[in-house]
Amino acid sequence: MCGIIGVVGSSDTLETLLEGLARLEYRGYDSAGVALVRPGETWRARTAEGTESVKALREECDLAPLGFSSGIGHTRWATHGGPETMNAHPHLDCSGNIAIIHNGIIENHADLQEQLEARGHVFSSVTDSEVLAHLIEESRANGFELIEAVRRSLLVVRGAFAVAAMDATEPDVIVAARRISPLIVGTAPGVTYLASDIPAILDRATAFYAVSDDEIVRLAPEGFRAIDLEGVPVHLHPLAVDWDLETAEKGGHDDFMTKEINEQPDAIRTTLLDRRRRDGTITFDELRVSDEELRDVRRVVIVAAGTSHHAGLVAKYAIERWARVSVEVDIASEYRYRDPIVEIGTLVIGISQSGETIDTIQAIREAKRRGARVIAVTNIVDSSLARESDAVIYTRAGLEVSVASTKVFLAQVAALELLALRLAQLRDTVPASDVDAHFLGLNAVAEQVATVLTRRSSVEDVAKQLLGARDFFFLGRHVGFPTALEGALKLKELSYLHAEGYPAGELKHGPLALIEPGVVVVAVVTDPAMHEKMLSNLAEVKARGATVVAVATDDDESIAAIADYVLRVPATEPMFSPMVDVVPLQLFAYAMARGLGRNIDRPRNLAKTVTVE
Ligand code: F6R
């Protein structure tokens, strides 16, 4: 997730930008840059030094001329184009007068770039963002003032953006706009700010305003005015901000985990952006494996650890169902020591949020050594896993700080299910109309997750009732099984309570002996095809005195008769349900851990990235 900042009317422009960028550090970045604008002159500095980029930028800025009262700054988390200086923001138009920064993804950038190049524009990066600078340049050349030029440009772009633009021929004005990606405006006497998050301008602005989707704001030293995409004036909502810096970094929440749980709808949306061409073809820009190789895959082996392993288990159901290829899912730390079989046509998928988990890296090294083609699914651009694999698909969930993984799980499932659909297209195993329907269904999941998030307090009420419990079994069938595993893992690591995930059908083969009064059984019962069987499993545990918590769909009337507590979710296509059904389980684990006074973001004994075997 890139970070953006801008200021107009400041006597301390550069320091405001550099300090603000440093304060956006928690969003994660691989490069950074600033542009300063005054009449007839745009000055720019950029660095691509990984997590040292902001520090390096400060050194570069020692050379900056004095006397600029306006500027924009950016920390980049690469999506399109590698983390190199030429891809760092701000980007300039052909004249060098217009500078833009952008957080998000322009879905139709390839078409737009082709059209712009045909009209003579020269591009100097391989980002999706640069098209914005050239589109604005064209409208400015037609005589439109900057706010109108930005508005016209945004009418032709698809995707997500928080964008800010300046022009040396209209100095002391910044025009900013948003869709999906976050953007706020701040004011102080004679100075106006913009930023992706409050911390960047917390100590400087005295009033804060939220920019909503498809709103465009013109910032000048004396204040701002806003319009919508039709050009109609709009008012920005004031934000009450009485946070210290630490609270501000957590988006006003008590901890990063809450922030990250709330970011889940956007994690899905951004992971899905830009993945389908107009002709319906599912596409991954970063995937450097040819269509022929993917079509000829005979067997898929997934290696991963922890939560990423659970995402892999969901992927097995999707790939086997849609692409009709057999899939084996292995715990990464087991794979390399069991003399694995790699035959011609074996595709290995390594899944890792961090891209640095040593078990997963060692597993893919072993697979490569034996001749497999390896695809990485990771959240971190240029991570070791990404570099060592033949190809990579990035989840675009943004930096995850809390040790317990939440939003990246949803993004991993979304990315892997997309890959399953791509394999199905190549192998012709699902009719085109069904692929389209699945793609639309996948896109609808973000909204369903948002709905579940509005029900947080009802999950908290259930957790309050169960605070004294010490033993939990999480049950599910089909993709409800990995969902159950993930629910159990969240409860274990956050609350330190004993929790086990099981396929519901396996219960009677042993674990049923453990069921007695006081044990809590949490069951995922959202799949209509599994419903009857799940209810009979629940009857078995009820008969032995267990307390039953069910994750069930809004329209499920029969569940109330058997479950002691019901966590409601909107009904979704079963294959997508793990992304929806896991959310009440995350909230439940969180509420239990809070109730027990645990350290939410840093559970005992655990590290965010496990780099030792
Ligand atoms: C659980 C959790 C861990 C990680 C595991 C793999 O909430 O965070 O189980 O999922 O350590 O990490 P990555 O995905 O970085 O390889």
XYZ file of C-alpha atoms and ligand atoms in Angstrom:
629
model
C 0.000 0.000 0.000
C 1.642 3.193 -1.115
C 1.581 6.271 1.090
C 0.919 9.755 -0.225
C 1.303 13.250 1.181
C 0.985 16.777 -0.176
C 1.219 20.331 1.117
C 0.474 23.804 -0.285
C 1.352 27.124 1.330
C 4.027 25.838 3.686
C 7.215 27.599 4.735
C 8.614 24.181 5.580
C 7.548 22.144 2.538
C 10.347 19.625 2.239
C 10.500 18.799 5.939
C 6.709 18.381 6.018
C 6.905 15.887 3.171
C 9.892 13.924 4.483
C 8.552 13.730 8.025
C 5.136 12.718 6.705
C 6.628 9.964 4.551
C 8.595 8.632 7.515
C 5.353 8.510 9.461
C 3.711 6.462 6.721
C 6.450 3.868 7.140
C 4.065 1.370 8.749
C 2.254 1.062 5.395
C 5.400 -0.590 4.010
C 7.425 0.622 1.040
C 10.236 -0.200 -1.344
C 10.893 3.245 -2.829
C 10.094 6.887 -2.145
C 10.032 10.280 -3.819
C 9.032 13.930 -3.633
C 8.289 16.665 -6.149
C 8.382 20.378 -5.353
C 6.642 22.842 -7.627
C 6.924 26.620 -8.053
C 6.135 28.891 -11.024
C 7.771 27.357 -14.069
C 9.822 24.778 -12.149
C 9.310 21.229 -10.922
C 12.064 19.631 -8.826
C 12.007 15.911 -8.126
C 13.993 13.360 -6.112
C 13.407 9.591 -5.940
C 15.085 6.608 -4.306
C 14.563 2.842 -4.412
C 16.461 1.513 -1.416
C 13.842 -0.762 0.123
C 13.064 0.158 3.720
C 15.966 2.636 3.643
C 14.289 4.635 0.848
C 12.931 7.484 2.978
C 16.303 7.885 4.704
C 18.059 7.893 1.334
C 15.516 10.397 0.028
C 16.338 12.762 2.866
C 19.988 12.667 1.776
C 19.041 13.284 -1.874
C 16.953 16.240 -0.752
C 20.010 17.968 0.682
C 20.415 19.164 -2.903
C 16.908 20.632 -3.132
C 16.706 24.329 -3.980
C 14.990 26.509 -1.351
C 11.787 28.471 -1.690
C 9.165 25.890 -2.675
C 5.907 26.299 -0.776
C 4.139 23.297 -2.362
C 5.004 19.687 -2.928
C 3.899 16.075 -3.011
C 5.573 12.919 -1.673
C 5.092 9.183 -2.048
C 6.221 5.880 -0.588
C 5.760 3.083 -3.097
C 4.767 -0.524 -2.518
C 5.377 -1.945 -5.971
C 2.554 -3.574 -7.921
C 3.141 -2.843 -11.617
C 6.821 -2.527 -12.388
C 9.668 -3.523 -10.082
C 10.910 -1.499 -7.137
C 13.340 0.614 -9.157
C 14.035 4.342 -9.142
C 12.447 4.854 -12.567
C 9.185 3.417 -11.211
C 9.221 5.455 -7.995
C 6.736 8.332 -7.793
C 6.234 11.230 -8.477
C 5.872 10.678 -12.222
C 6.107 13.558 -14.652
C 4.345 14.322 -17.935
C 6.270 14.925 -21.177
C 6.802 18.625 -20.414
C 8.167 17.926 -16.943
C 5.764 20.497 -15.457
C 3.113 18.116 -14.161
C 3.933 15.762 -11.293
C 1.596 13.062 -10.002
C 1.586 10.539 -7.162
C -0.784 7.590 -7.068
C -1.788 4.832 -4.689
C -3.936 2.100 -6.228
C -4.101 0.324 -9.550
C -5.206 1.713 -12.914
C -6.819 -1.333 -14.486
C -6.941 -0.095 -18.073
C -3.443 1.407 -18.058
C -2.209 -0.747 -20.951
C -4.958 0.472 -23.333
C -4.524 4.058 -22.182
C -0.739 3.938 -22.574
C -1.086 2.566 -26.097
C -3.458 5.397 -27.041
C -1.269 8.035 -25.400
C 1.881 6.731 -27.099
C 0.074 6.782 -30.438
C -0.562 10.479 -29.787
C 3.153 11.051 -29.166
C 3.531 10.742 -25.387
C 6.775 9.241 -24.129
C 6.694 7.071 -21.012
C 9.629 6.782 -18.673
C 8.440 4.090 -16.258
C 6.723 0.713 -16.393
C 4.028 1.657 -13.888
C 0.280 1.777 -14.362
C 0.311 5.229 -12.685
C 2.213 7.236 -15.285
C -0.791 7.334 -17.644
C -2.378 9.792 -15.204
C 0.398 12.373 -15.755
C -0.022 12.180 -19.539
C -3.832 12.236 -19.445
C -3.744 15.373 -17.282
C -1.138 16.864 -19.624
C -3.545 16.499 -22.582
C -6.403 18.240 -20.801
C -4.092 21.017 -19.605
C -2.930 21.478 -23.211
C -6.598 21.953 -24.134
C -6.774 24.864 -21.721
C -8.520 23.273 -18.749
C -7.463 24.290 -15.250
C -5.867 21.560 -13.171
C -9.004 20.444 -11.300
C -10.924 20.048 -14.560
C -7.964 18.296 -16.201
C -7.865 15.779 -13.355
C -11.634 15.288 -13.479
C -11.524 14.597 -17.220
C -8.648 12.175 -16.797
C -10.435 10.213 -14.104
C -13.466 9.773 -16.364
C -11.414 7.444 -18.565
C -9.547 5.415 -15.948
C -10.819 2.246 -14.307
C -9.491 0.907 -11.029
C -8.496 2.234 -7.632
C -6.736 5.467 -6.898
C -5.736 8.094 -4.418
C -4.017 10.515 -6.729
C -2.511 13.976 -6.338
C -1.301 16.229 -9.142
C 0.608 19.522 -9.360
C 1.556 21.685 -12.333
C 4.340 24.269 -12.421
C 2.142 26.368 -14.727
C -0.573 26.517 -12.035
C 1.570 26.595 -8.888
C 0.357 26.555 -5.304
C -2.492 24.250 -6.226
C -2.704 20.488 -5.680
C -5.598 18.517 -7.059
C -6.298 15.188 -5.376
C -8.975 12.517 -5.832
C -9.849 9.069 -4.606
C -11.632 5.839 -5.437
C -11.170 2.927 -2.994
C -7.629 3.963 -1.892
C -7.629 6.172 1.223
C -7.280 9.978 1.154
C -7.744 12.724 3.733
C -7.339 16.488 3.667
C -6.038 18.622 6.541
C -5.968 22.363 7.125
C -4.062 24.849 9.283
C -3.976 28.641 8.892
C -2.526 29.374 5.433
C -1.547 25.733 4.752
C -3.510 22.815 3.289
C -2.443 19.168 3.365
C -3.424 15.840 1.902
C -2.350 12.362 2.952
C -3.343 8.747 2.690
C -3.537 8.526 6.492
C -3.810 10.850 9.472
C -0.334 10.125 10.988
C 1.420 11.803 8.054
C 0.000 15.223 8.972
C -1.132 14.657 12.555
C 1.034 17.337 14.205
C 0.669 19.870 11.435
C -2.991 20.086 10.460
C -5.545 21.362 12.971
C -8.671 20.137 11.129
C -9.138 16.944 9.113
C -11.631 15.960 6.391
C -12.442 12.648 4.709
C -12.467 12.462 0.913
C -15.054 9.943 -0.325
C -14.988 7.786 -3.452
C -15.071 9.735 -6.708
C -14.526 13.112 -5.062
C -11.937 15.560 -6.381
C -10.398 18.243 -4.173
C -8.529 21.396 -5.144
C -6.111 22.404 -2.405
C -4.680 25.910 -2.163
C -2.956 27.701 0.753
C -6.203 29.374 1.830
C -8.236 26.129 1.900
C -9.914 23.647 -0.407
C -13.006 23.021 -2.498
C -14.329 19.698 -3.717
C -16.421 18.400 -6.612
C -17.681 14.999 -7.686
C -16.868 13.296 -10.982
C -19.705 15.201 -12.690
C -18.206 18.480 -11.514
C -20.928 19.136 -8.927
C -19.626 20.813 -5.717
C -19.542 18.532 -2.645
C -18.698 19.019 1.033
C -16.037 16.920 2.693
C -16.952 15.347 6.027
C -14.942 16.721 8.952
C -13.149 14.054 11.006
C -12.897 14.279 14.786
C -9.247 13.404 15.462
C -7.930 13.454 19.009
C -5.386 10.684 18.515
C -1.774 10.368 19.490
C 0.663 9.133 16.830
C 0.446 5.485 17.861
C -3.359 5.430 17.658
C -3.204 7.274 14.350
C -0.920 4.615 12.849
C -3.514 2.029 13.774
C -6.152 4.067 11.955
C -7.713 5.036 15.285
C -8.119 1.395 16.341
C -6.752 -0.199 19.499
C -4.408 -2.479 17.544
C -3.173 -3.328 14.059
C -5.206 -6.518 13.963
C -8.489 -4.578 14.121
C -7.225 -2.224 11.436
C -6.210 -5.151 9.249
C -9.482 -7.024 9.787
C -11.312 -3.870 8.705
C -9.114 -3.591 5.619
C -10.209 -7.015 4.373
C -12.818 -5.856 1.839
C -10.180 -3.624 0.225
C -7.570 -6.401 0.350
C -9.883 -8.520 -1.802
C -10.822 -5.658 -4.108
C -7.218 -4.665 -4.830
C -6.100 -8.267 -5.279
C -8.796 -8.702 -7.943
C -8.222 -5.399 -9.734
C -6.853 -5.567 -13.221
C -7.159 -9.359 -13.480
C -9.645 -9.737 -16.326
C -9.284 -8.473 -19.870
C -12.234 -7.166 -21.803
C -12.535 -10.496 -23.664
C -12.982 -12.277 -20.319
C -9.455 -13.725 -20.104
C -8.184 -13.904 -16.519
C -4.724 -12.376 -16.477
C -1.848 -11.931 -14.055
C 0.647 -9.315 -15.199
C 3.358 -10.671 -12.942
C 2.893 -14.332 -13.925
C 5.893 -15.294 -16.029
C 4.797 -18.815 -16.920
C 3.503 -19.343 -20.437
C -0.082 -20.337 -21.192
C 1.222 -23.562 -22.774
C 3.035 -24.530 -19.579
C -0.047 -23.845 -17.480
C -2.273 -25.759 -19.888
C 0.015 -28.773 -19.724
C 0.202 -28.955 -15.929
C -0.481 -32.526 -14.811
C -0.251 -32.122 -11.078
C -0.162 -29.190 -8.667
C 1.697 -29.296 -5.357
C 1.081 -26.482 -2.882
C 3.597 -25.800 -0.107
C 3.016 -23.298 2.693
C 2.906 -22.830 6.461
C 0.240 -21.769 8.952
C -2.479 -19.534 7.604
C -0.958 -19.638 4.128
C -1.260 -23.444 4.267
C -4.968 -23.057 5.005
C -5.348 -20.802 1.958
C -3.614 -23.561 -0.007
C -6.135 -26.107 1.242
C -8.972 -23.927 -0.065
C -7.149 -23.642 -3.396
C -7.063 -27.441 -3.705
C -10.859 -27.555 -3.813
C -11.046 -24.729 -6.363
C -8.300 -25.996 -8.703
C -9.555 -29.585 -8.648
C -13.185 -28.546 -9.160
C -12.620 -26.007 -11.907
C -9.370 -26.993 -13.639
C -9.655 -30.770 -13.080
C -5.992 -31.124 -12.069
C -5.091 -33.106 -9.012
C -3.665 -31.010 -6.184
C -1.605 -32.027 -3.202
C -1.152 -29.563 -0.335
C 1.882 -30.002 1.852
C 3.127 -28.385 5.021
C 6.264 -26.646 3.769
C 8.497 -27.957 6.560
C 7.512 -31.550 5.684
C 7.853 -31.365 1.927
C 11.595 -31.253 1.539
C 12.341 -34.109 3.903
C 10.080 -36.680 2.355
C 11.922 -37.257 -0.904
C 9.121 -35.620 -2.927
C 8.147 -36.870 -6.368
C 8.421 -34.263 -9.108
C 7.384 -35.524 -12.529
C 7.150 -33.706 -15.843
C 4.186 -31.333 -15.612
C 4.401 -30.791 -11.844
C 3.619 -27.220 -10.889
C 4.580 -26.185 -7.358
C 2.854 -23.192 -5.760
C 4.589 -21.668 -2.735
C 2.280 -19.460 -0.686
C 3.687 -17.018 1.849
C 2.506 -13.675 3.151
C 6.025 -12.533 3.989
C 7.794 -14.354 1.194
C 10.563 -15.012 3.712
C 9.340 -18.073 5.635
C 12.352 -20.376 5.580
C 10.297 -23.596 5.457
C 8.463 -22.445 2.347
C 11.628 -21.188 0.676
C 13.445 -24.458 1.370
C 10.462 -26.389 0.003
C 10.423 -24.506 -3.294
C 14.217 -24.815 -3.572
C 13.820 -28.572 -3.247
C 11.034 -28.573 -5.832
C 13.132 -26.537 -8.268
C 16.131 -28.793 -7.719
C 13.938 -31.686 -8.806
C 12.797 -29.865 -11.932
C 9.417 -28.387 -10.970
C 8.138 -25.061 -12.241
C 7.421 -22.864 -9.222
C 4.895 -20.068 -8.779
C 5.045 -17.875 -5.680
C 1.913 -16.331 -4.187
C 3.153 -13.633 -1.852
C 2.302 -10.232 -0.446
C 5.798 -8.818 -0.594
C 7.231 -7.617 -3.860
C 10.726 -8.904 -4.540
C 10.734 -11.054 -1.403
C 13.040 -14.084 -1.392
C 10.156 -16.361 -2.410
C 9.243 -14.067 -5.308
C 12.850 -13.876 -6.478
C 13.550 -17.591 -6.247
C 10.380 -18.701 -8.027
C 9.885 -18.928 -11.792
C 6.821 -16.715 -11.563
C 4.863 -14.773 -8.995
C 1.321 -13.675 -8.244
C 1.117 -10.850 -5.741
C -1.623 -10.561 -3.193
C -2.120 -6.854 -2.823
C -3.280 -6.667 0.758
C -0.780 -4.032 1.889
C 1.537 -4.370 4.851
C 0.321 -6.729 7.572
C 1.752 -5.766 10.955
C -0.204 -7.892 13.426
C 1.491 -11.264 13.942
C -1.785 -13.118 13.357
C -2.512 -13.066 9.654
C -5.993 -11.894 8.648
C -6.370 -9.786 5.509
C -3.640 -11.648 3.639
C -5.532 -14.947 4.087
C -8.514 -13.465 2.250
C -6.270 -12.006 -0.453
C -4.462 -15.355 -0.860
C -7.730 -17.239 -1.310
C -8.943 -14.647 -3.836
C -5.677 -14.831 -5.822
C -5.558 -18.635 -5.776
C -9.189 -18.969 -6.852
C -8.440 -16.606 -9.725
C -5.525 -18.819 -10.680
C -7.878 -21.819 -10.573
C -10.203 -19.995 -12.978
C -7.267 -19.169 -15.276
C -6.234 -22.826 -15.341
C -9.848 -23.753 -16.102
C -9.916 -21.304 -19.019
C -6.701 -22.698 -20.450
C -7.814 -26.287 -20.061
C -11.334 -25.552 -21.213
C -12.838 -27.299 -18.212
C -15.436 -24.655 -17.289
C -17.776 -22.921 -19.791
C -16.809 -19.279 -20.422
C -20.114 -18.029 -19.018
C -19.449 -19.872 -15.743
C -15.945 -18.392 -15.477
C -17.517 -14.944 -15.923
C -20.111 -15.701 -13.262
C -17.435 -16.939 -10.844
C -15.365 -13.821 -11.462
C -18.355 -11.638 -10.644
C -19.102 -13.787 -7.579
C -15.529 -13.390 -6.415
C -15.822 -9.634 -6.768
C -19.011 -9.616 -4.707
C -17.196 -11.188 -1.747
C -15.676 -7.857 -0.634
C -19.154 -6.472 0.012
C -20.195 -9.612 1.907
C -17.106 -9.341 4.099
C -17.989 -5.690 4.748
C -21.446 -6.830 5.880
C -19.947 -9.334 8.337
C -17.735 -6.584 9.753
C -20.832 -4.589 10.714
C -21.837 -7.495 12.975
C -18.796 -7.363 15.214
C -20.750 -6.629 18.381
C -22.893 -9.767 18.077
C -19.693 -11.859 17.857
C -18.366 -10.055 20.940
C -21.563 -10.935 22.817
C -21.014 -14.631 22.093
C -17.349 -14.448 23.130
C -18.365 -12.830 26.431
C -20.557 -15.849 27.212
C -17.724 -18.290 26.472
C -14.809 -16.594 28.222
C -14.581 -19.394 30.776
C -14.245 -22.177 28.181
C -10.868 -23.861 27.727
C -11.370 -26.439 24.940
C -12.592 -25.707 21.448
C -13.183 -27.880 18.388
C -13.671 -26.175 15.034
C -15.495 -28.304 12.478
C -16.248 -27.973 8.798
C -16.648 -29.974 5.629
C -15.363 -29.264 2.119
C -13.902 -25.708 2.126
C -15.490 -25.294 5.540
C -12.689 -27.563 6.796
C -9.779 -25.191 6.023
C -11.978 -22.395 7.343
C -12.326 -24.358 10.586
C -8.552 -24.911 10.714
C -7.977 -21.200 10.295
C -10.566 -20.337 12.981
C -8.853 -22.722 15.391
C -5.407 -21.309 14.595
C -6.594 -17.759 15.223
C -8.067 -18.738 18.588
C -4.947 -20.666 19.630
C -2.414 -18.014 18.775
C -4.394 -15.029 20.023
C -6.056 -16.345 23.175
C -3.680 -19.243 24.100
C -6.707 -21.518 24.441
C -6.683 -25.111 23.254
C -8.406 -25.272 19.871
C -8.390 -27.949 17.182
C -9.702 -27.846 13.647
C -11.198 -31.025 12.198
C -13.095 -32.195 9.161
C -16.512 -32.770 10.747
C -16.724 -36.300 9.348
C -13.510 -37.273 11.131
C -14.874 -36.527 14.586
C -16.391 -39.950 15.098
C -13.033 -41.569 14.298
C -11.545 -40.526 17.619
C -11.943 -36.946 18.807
C -15.590 -37.499 19.736
C -14.243 -39.164 22.888
C -13.089 -35.724 24.062
C -16.495 -34.114 23.800
C -18.102 -33.451 27.180
C -19.883 -30.592 28.936
C -17.696 -27.478 28.872
C -16.208 -28.196 25.440
C -17.170 -25.665 22.757
C -17.730 -26.832 19.181
C -17.564 -24.090 16.559
C -19.004 -25.306 13.265
C -19.022 -23.843 9.776
C -22.430 -24.757 8.332
C -22.808 -22.380 5.417
C -22.609 -24.849 2.526
C -26.105 -26.084 1.524
C -24.637 -29.328 0.125
C -23.031 -30.146 3.490
C -25.771 -28.752 5.689
C -27.616 -31.930 6.600
C -24.422 -33.820 7.432
C -23.112 -30.935 9.515
C -26.367 -30.824 11.486
C -26.093 -34.505 12.321
C -22.470 -33.982 13.469
C -23.698 -31.176 15.679
C -26.465 -33.382 17.076
C -23.741 -35.874 18.054
C -21.730 -33.298 19.994
C -24.839 -31.717 21.521
C -25.893 -35.118 22.817
C -22.549 -35.307 24.638
C -22.974 -31.939 26.315
C -20.912 -29.632 24.061
C -21.824 -25.989 23.611
C -22.362 -25.297 19.910
C -21.482 -22.103 18.050
C -22.465 -22.159 14.375
C -21.371 -19.934 11.524
C -24.530 -19.998 9.411
C -26.078 -18.034 6.575
C -28.712 -15.354 7.123
C -31.434 -17.530 5.606
C -30.676 -20.652 7.671
C -33.713 -21.125 9.907
C -33.017 -24.669 11.070
C -29.698 -23.924 12.763
C -31.194 -22.066 15.745
C -32.804 -25.294 16.962
C -29.441 -26.994 17.457
C -26.832 -24.265 18.011
C -26.482 -22.400 21.292
C -25.085 -19.381 19.452
C -25.243 -18.454 15.770
C -22.785 -16.160 13.975
C -24.616 -15.000 10.865
C -22.995 -14.392 7.468
C -24.447 -13.570 4.039
C -24.842 -16.612 1.785
C -22.156 -16.890 -0.880
C -21.033 -19.398 -3.516
C -19.558 -22.188 -1.341
C -16.158 -21.996 -3.060
C -15.839 -18.355 -1.965
C -17.278 -18.894 1.511
C -13.927 -19.250 3.379
C -13.287 -15.544 2.772
C -16.632 -14.643 4.350
C -16.963 -17.362 6.996
C -13.500 -16.862 8.453
C -14.317 -13.266 9.405
C -16.614 -14.024 12.373
C -14.013 -16.582 13.494
C -11.280 -13.920 13.418
C -13.548 -11.564 15.346
C -14.374 -14.317 17.816
C -10.700 -15.139 18.442
C -9.983 -11.444 18.831
C -12.819 -10.918 21.318
C -11.760 -13.958 23.366
C -8.153 -12.739 23.442
C -9.240 -9.247 24.461
C -11.460 -10.694 27.148
C -8.512 -12.692 28.488
C -6.194 -9.680 28.384
C -3.818 -11.070 25.751
C -1.394 -9.021 23.650
C -3.328 -8.866 20.382
C -0.664 -7.769 17.915
C 2.187 -9.695 19.503
C 1.093 -13.053 20.908
C 3.640 -14.729 23.145
C 6.315 -16.959 21.584
C 5.438 -15.996 17.998
C 7.197 -13.999 15.288
C 5.575 -12.429 12.243
C 8.150 -13.935 9.935
C 9.723 -17.287 10.724
C 13.211 -17.365 9.249
C 14.630 -20.347 11.154
C 13.696 -23.992 10.577
C -1.008 -17.259 11.625
C 0.229 -16.841 11.003
C 1.264 -17.860 10.670
C 1.769 -17.631 9.241
C 2.918 -18.605 8.925
C 3.377 -18.459 7.501
O -1.846 -16.198 11.895
O 0.417 -15.683 10.764
O 0.770 -19.136 10.821
O 0.700 -17.822 8.370
O 4.003 -18.347 9.773
O 3.827 -17.189 7.225
P 3.984 -16.679 5.746
O 2.645 -16.633 5.129
O 4.626 -15.327 5.876
O 4.873 -17.657 5.047
